[in-house]
Amino acid sequence: MSSMTIRVLIADDQPMLRAAFRMILGSQPDIEVVAETADGAAAVEEARRLRPDVCLVDIRMPKLDGLEVTRQLAGPGVPDPMNVLIATTFDLDEYVYTALRNGACGFLLKDGAPGLLTEAVRAAATGNSLISPSITVRLLSHMAPSRERPAEPPARGAAGAGAGAGAGAGPVRPAEPLTQRERDVVRLVARGRTNEEAAAELYVTLSTVKTHLANVQRKLAARNRVEIAAWAWETGLCGGGGRV
């Protein structure tokens, strides 16, 4: 992907924000904005027509909100899911959780630095994911098992919110047991570390971290690293009590 142009669709009902996103992304030599839409229904239509590498989607839009757009483009059962990156003003756990469950590969706040936006778009285009650091651990830690409270049902009207790794009756069981090193990598990913940071902390190469994540993704049948991180919190692996 580094030698190719990343094609991006922007969906946001605010013209000024669309213009700002286009300016930031368009200034990058490896990113091209191929379409803009002001409502969710048009976003789904244009995304299916153009097949962009990344769909940058707001949550609150007319006709279809960004959560439903994400489900239709990347949710469970979609035969050829796209890379959907959420960018929103609203730092609400229920939005983040539902977006990730509906297949989003990243979640950003609009007040983040421009560099974070371009980094997230590049990550999404290569099959990785990025969540704003301010919400990563807080969000995923809410998925940790608790003896004090029962599991919360999906929000009403949030189609597909319970889908993906760890949904339904409980966290999925790996097709094969994870190795100790794979669990070490998963813990770091679940706490918001990048591949580079995980490699540095574990004193291994970047390619080794990528290999471990690929193995874990296969064992969990996870679509991306966000689902891997969610699974880690749901099973208690991040708290040291997970048995996988």
GROMACS .gro file of C-alpha atoms in nm:
model
  244
    1MET     CA    1   0.000   0.000   0.000
    2SER     CA    2   0.295   0.236   0.055
    3SER     CA    3   0.353   0.256  -0.324
    4MET     CA    4  -0.016   0.300  -0.403
    5THR     CA    5  -0.263   0.585  -0.364
    6ILE     CA    6  -0.513   0.538  -0.081
    7ARG     CA    7  -0.861   0.624  -0.210
    8VAL     CA    8  -1.085   0.779   0.055
    9LEU     CA    9  -1.457   0.856   0.072
   10ILE     CA   10  -1.565   1.125   0.321
   11ALA     CA   11  -1.917   1.116   0.467
   12ASP     CA   12  -2.013   1.407   0.693
   13ASP     CA   13  -2.316   1.635   0.695
   14GLN     CA   14  -2.110   1.946   0.776
   15PRO     CA   15  -1.956   2.107   0.464
   16MET     CA   16  -1.680   2.281   0.660
   17LEU     CA   17  -1.563   1.955   0.814
   18ARG     CA   18  -1.570   1.776   0.480
   19ALA     CA   19  -1.356   2.057   0.339
   20ALA     CA   20  -1.114   2.033   0.630
   21PHE     CA   21  -1.080   1.656   0.596
   22ARG     CA   22  -1.030   1.690   0.221
   23MET     CA   23  -0.760   1.953   0.273
   24ILE     CA   24  -0.573   1.746   0.535
   25LEU     CA   25  -0.593   1.419   0.344
   26GLY     CA   26  -0.544   1.573   0.001
   27SER     CA   27  -0.218   1.731   0.113
   28GLN     CA   28  -0.068   1.384   0.152
   29PRO     CA   29   0.109   1.242  -0.154
   30ASP     CA   30  -0.030   0.893  -0.099
   31ILE     CA   31  -0.395   0.981  -0.025
   32GLU     CA   32  -0.670   1.085  -0.269
   33VAL     CA   33  -1.027   1.187  -0.173
   34VAL     CA   34  -1.246   1.027  -0.439
   35ALA     CA   35  -1.591   1.126  -0.310
   36GLU     CA   36  -1.780   1.330  -0.050
   37THR     CA   37  -2.134   1.272   0.074
   38ALA     CA   38  -2.356   1.461   0.319
   39ASP     CA   39  -2.581   1.175   0.432
   40GLY     CA   40  -2.553   0.810   0.522
   41ALA     CA   41  -2.761   0.667   0.239
   42ALA     CA   42  -2.546   0.842  -0.021
   43ALA     CA   43  -2.235   0.722   0.161
   44VAL     CA   44  -2.342   0.358   0.127
   45GLU     CA   45  -2.433   0.405  -0.239
   46GLU     CA   46  -2.109   0.581  -0.332
   47ALA     CA   47  -1.895   0.341  -0.131
   48ARG     CA   48  -2.044   0.040  -0.307
   49ARG     CA   49  -2.001   0.209  -0.645
   50LEU     CA   50  -1.645   0.334  -0.599
   51ARG     CA   51  -1.503   0.074  -0.357
   52PRO     CA   52  -1.264   0.321  -0.186
   53ASP     CA   53  -0.981   0.190   0.028
   54VAL     CA   54  -1.115   0.377   0.332
   55CYS     CA   55  -1.455   0.525   0.417
   56LEU     CA   56  -1.423   0.814   0.664
   57VAL     CA   57  -1.767   0.836   0.824
   58ASP     CA   58  -1.935   1.067   1.075
   59ILE     CA   59  -2.187   0.918   1.321
   60ARG     CA   60  -2.469   1.173   1.321
   61MET     CA   61  -2.590   1.210   0.961
   62PRO     CA   62  -2.928   1.234   0.786
   63LYS     CA   63  -3.106   0.930   0.637
   64LEU     CA   64  -2.864   0.674   0.783
   65ASP     CA   65  -2.635   0.736   1.078
   66GLY     CA   66  -2.272   0.635   1.067
   67LEU     CA   67  -2.330   0.326   1.281
   68GLU     CA   68  -2.576   0.185   1.029
   69VAL     CA   69  -2.352   0.288   0.740
   70THR     CA   70  -2.071   0.094   0.906
   71ARG     CA   71  -2.289  -0.214   0.952
   72GLN     CA   72  -2.397  -0.212   0.588
   73LEU     CA   73  -2.045  -0.165   0.455
   74ALA     CA   74  -1.837  -0.367   0.701
   75GLY     CA   75  -2.066  -0.553   0.938
   76PRO     CA   76  -2.105  -0.925   1.002
   77GLY     CA   77  -2.234  -1.104   0.696
   78VAL     CA   78  -2.101  -0.847   0.447
   79PRO     CA   79  -1.925  -1.065   0.186
   80ASP     CA   80  -1.655  -0.814   0.093
   81PRO     CA   81  -1.634  -0.569   0.386
   82MET     CA   82  -1.480  -0.228   0.343
   83ASN     CA   83  -1.252  -0.035   0.575
   84VAL     CA   84  -1.468   0.211   0.770
   85LEU     CA   85  -1.307   0.474   0.991
   86ILE     CA   86  -1.535   0.669   1.224
   87ALA     CA   87  -1.462   1.037   1.293
   88THR     CA   88  -1.698   1.208   1.535
   89THR     CA   89  -1.736   1.488   1.787
   90PHE     CA   90  -1.914   1.263   2.033
   91ASP     CA   91  -1.693   1.070   2.273
   92LEU     CA   92  -1.963   0.829   2.390
   93ASP     CA   93  -1.875   0.473   2.483
   94GLU     CA   94  -2.198   0.335   2.336
   95TYR     CA   95  -2.112   0.488   1.998
   96VAL     CA   96  -1.759   0.353   2.001
   97TYR     CA   97  -1.863   0.007   2.113
   98THR     CA   98  -2.140  -0.019   1.854
   99ALA     CA   99  -1.921   0.116   1.575
  100LEU     CA  100  -1.652  -0.143   1.644
  101ARG     CA  101  -1.909  -0.420   1.673
  102ASN     CA  102  -2.052  -0.312   1.339
  103GLY     CA  103  -1.713  -0.356   1.176
  104ALA     CA  104  -1.539  -0.018   1.205
  105CYS     CA  105  -1.160  -0.046   1.191
  106GLY     CA  106  -1.098   0.276   1.380
  107PHE     CA  107  -1.257   0.552   1.583
  108LEU     CA  108  -1.129   0.910   1.596
  109LEU     CA  109  -1.241   1.230   1.763
  110LYS     CA  110  -1.263   1.528   1.530
  111ASP     CA  111  -1.061   1.747   1.763
  112GLY     CA  112  -0.758   1.521   1.723
  113ALA     CA  113  -0.439   1.629   1.551
  114PRO     CA  114  -0.434   1.618   1.170
  115GLY     CA  115  -0.146   1.372   1.188
  116LEU     CA  116  -0.366   1.127   1.376
  117LEU     CA  117  -0.623   1.141   1.097
  118THR     CA  118  -0.372   1.061   0.824
  119GLU     CA  119  -0.215   0.790   1.039
  120ALA     CA  120  -0.555   0.631   1.098
  121VAL     CA  121  -0.642   0.639   0.728
  122ARG     CA  122  -0.313   0.470   0.640
  123ALA     CA  123  -0.365   0.211   0.912
  124ALA     CA  124  -0.717   0.133   0.791
  125ALA     CA  125  -0.601   0.100   0.432
  126THR     CA  126  -0.347  -0.165   0.530
  127GLY     CA  127  -0.593  -0.366   0.739
  128ASN     CA  128  -0.481  -0.228   1.075
  129SER     CA  129  -0.678  -0.005   1.308
  130LEU     CA  130  -0.638   0.302   1.521
  131ILE     CA  131  -0.854   0.440   1.800
  132SER     CA  132  -0.801   0.782   1.955
  133PRO     CA  133  -0.561   0.725   2.245
  134SER     CA  134  -0.789   0.914   2.483
  135ILE     CA  135  -1.058   0.647   2.456
  136THR     CA  136  -0.876   0.322   2.372
  137VAL     CA  137  -0.815   0.167   2.712
  138ARG     CA  138  -1.120   0.329   2.872
  139LEU     CA  139  -1.349   0.184   2.610
  140LEU     CA  140  -1.205  -0.164   2.589
  141SER     CA  141  -1.172  -0.199   2.967
  142HIS     CA  142  -1.551  -0.170   2.987
  143MET     CA  143  -1.565  -0.504   2.809
  144ALA     CA  144  -1.374  -0.675   3.090
  145PRO     CA  145  -1.573  -0.938   3.282
  146SER     CA  146  -1.710  -0.817   3.614
  147ARG     CA  147  -1.857  -1.005   3.907
  148GLU     CA  148  -2.040  -0.693   4.015
  149ARG     CA  149  -2.260  -0.645   3.710
  150PRO     CA  150  -2.422  -0.864   3.444
  151ALA     CA  151  -2.331  -0.827   3.081
  152GLU     CA  152  -2.512  -0.535   2.921
  153PRO     CA  153  -2.733  -0.606   2.619
  154PRO     CA  154  -2.670  -0.420   2.295
  155ALA     CA  155  -2.821  -0.072   2.275
  156ARG     CA  156  -3.175  -0.069   2.140
  157GLY     CA  157  -3.181  -0.007   1.769
  158ALA     CA  158  -2.810  -0.067   1.728
  159ALA     CA  159  -2.819  -0.318   1.448
  160GLY     CA  160  -2.525  -0.553   1.455
  161ALA     CA  161  -2.398  -0.416   1.783
  162GLY     CA  162  -2.351  -0.759   1.929
  163ALA     CA  163  -2.176  -0.910   1.632
  164GLY     CA  164  -1.812  -0.992   1.590
  165ALA     CA  165  -1.557  -1.148   1.820
  166GLY     CA  166  -1.684  -1.201   2.168
  167ALA     CA  167  -2.052  -1.144   2.085
  168GLY     CA  168  -2.351  -1.354   2.169
  169ALA     CA  169  -2.311  -1.611   2.445
  170GLY     CA  170  -1.964  -1.488   2.535
  171PRO     CA  171  -1.612  -1.446   2.405
  172VAL     CA  172  -1.515  -1.684   2.127
  173ARG     CA  173  -1.278  -1.967   2.201
  174PRO     CA  174  -0.962  -1.973   1.990
  175ALA     CA  175  -0.941  -2.245   1.725
  176GLU     CA  176  -0.600  -2.320   1.879
  177PRO     CA  177  -0.456  -2.209   2.214
  178LEU     CA  178  -0.259  -1.886   2.201
  179THR     CA  179   0.110  -1.912   2.278
  180GLN     CA  180   0.258  -1.713   2.564
  181ARG     CA  181   0.419  -1.466   2.325
  182GLU     CA  182   0.094  -1.425   2.131
  183ARG     CA  183  -0.083  -1.342   2.457
  184ASP     CA  184   0.188  -1.088   2.540
  185VAL     CA  185   0.136  -0.917   2.205
  186VAL     CA  186  -0.242  -0.920   2.242
  187ARG     CA  187  -0.221  -0.759   2.587
  188LEU     CA  188  -0.016  -0.472   2.448
  189VAL     CA  189  -0.244  -0.424   2.148
  190ALA     CA  190  -0.547  -0.418   2.378
  191ARG     CA  191  -0.382  -0.142   2.580
  192GLY     CA  192  -0.345   0.075   2.271
  193ARG     CA  193   0.015   0.003   2.172
  194THR     CA  194   0.114   0.023   1.808
  195ASN     CA  195   0.301  -0.266   1.645
  196GLU     CA  196   0.623  -0.070   1.677
  197GLU     CA  197   0.567   0.001   2.047
  198ALA     CA  198   0.481  -0.364   2.114
  199ALA     CA  199   0.798  -0.476   1.938
  200ALA     CA  200   1.007  -0.238   2.147
  201GLU     CA  201   0.850  -0.347   2.477
  202LEU     CA  202   0.890  -0.716   2.398
  203TYR     CA  203   1.240  -0.677   2.247
  204VAL     CA  204   1.138  -0.845   1.922
  205THR     CA  205   1.127  -0.731   1.562
  206LEU     CA  206   0.830  -0.557   1.403
  207SER     CA  207   0.782  -0.850   1.165
  208THR     CA  208   0.763  -1.086   1.464
  209VAL     CA  209   0.481  -0.882   1.616
  210LYS     CA  210   0.296  -0.881   1.284
  211THR     CA  211   0.335  -1.258   1.257
  212HIS     CA  212   0.196  -1.310   1.608
  213LEU     CA  213  -0.102  -1.085   1.534
  214ALA     CA  214  -0.172  -1.267   1.209
  215ASN     CA  215  -0.170  -1.598   1.396
  216VAL     CA  216  -0.403  -1.462   1.664
  217GLN     CA  217  -0.637  -1.318   1.403
  218ARG     CA  218  -0.657  -1.659   1.238
  219LYS     CA  219  -0.715  -1.842   1.566
  220LEU     CA  220  -0.993  -1.603   1.671
  221ALA     CA  221  -1.140  -1.558   1.322
  222ALA     CA  222  -1.116  -1.184   1.399
  223ARG     CA  223  -1.147  -0.932   1.118
  224ASN     CA  224  -0.898  -0.682   1.258
  225ARG     CA  225  -0.691  -0.586   1.561
  226VAL     CA  226  -0.983  -0.400   1.716
  227GLU     CA  227  -1.171  -0.728   1.750
  228ILE     CA  228  -0.857  -0.889   1.892
  229ALA     CA  229  -0.834  -0.613   2.153
  230ALA     CA  230  -1.203  -0.641   2.239
  231TRP     CA  231  -1.163  -1.017   2.283
  232ALA     CA  232  -0.868  -0.964   2.517
  233TRP     CA  233  -1.069  -0.738   2.746
  234GLU     CA  234  -1.377  -0.961   2.734
  235THR     CA  235  -1.181  -1.269   2.835
  236GLY     CA  236  -0.995  -1.090   3.113
  237LEU     CA  237  -0.659  -1.139   2.944
  238CYS     CA  238  -0.564  -0.776   3.004
  239GLY     CA  239  -0.621  -0.815   3.375
  240GLY     CA  240  -0.399  -1.117   3.392
  241GLY     CA  241  -0.684  -1.353   3.466
  242GLY     CA  242  -0.773  -1.468   3.119
  243ARG     CA  243  -0.727  -1.836   3.041
  244VAL     CA  244  -0.681  -1.878   2.667
   0.00000   0.00000   0.00000
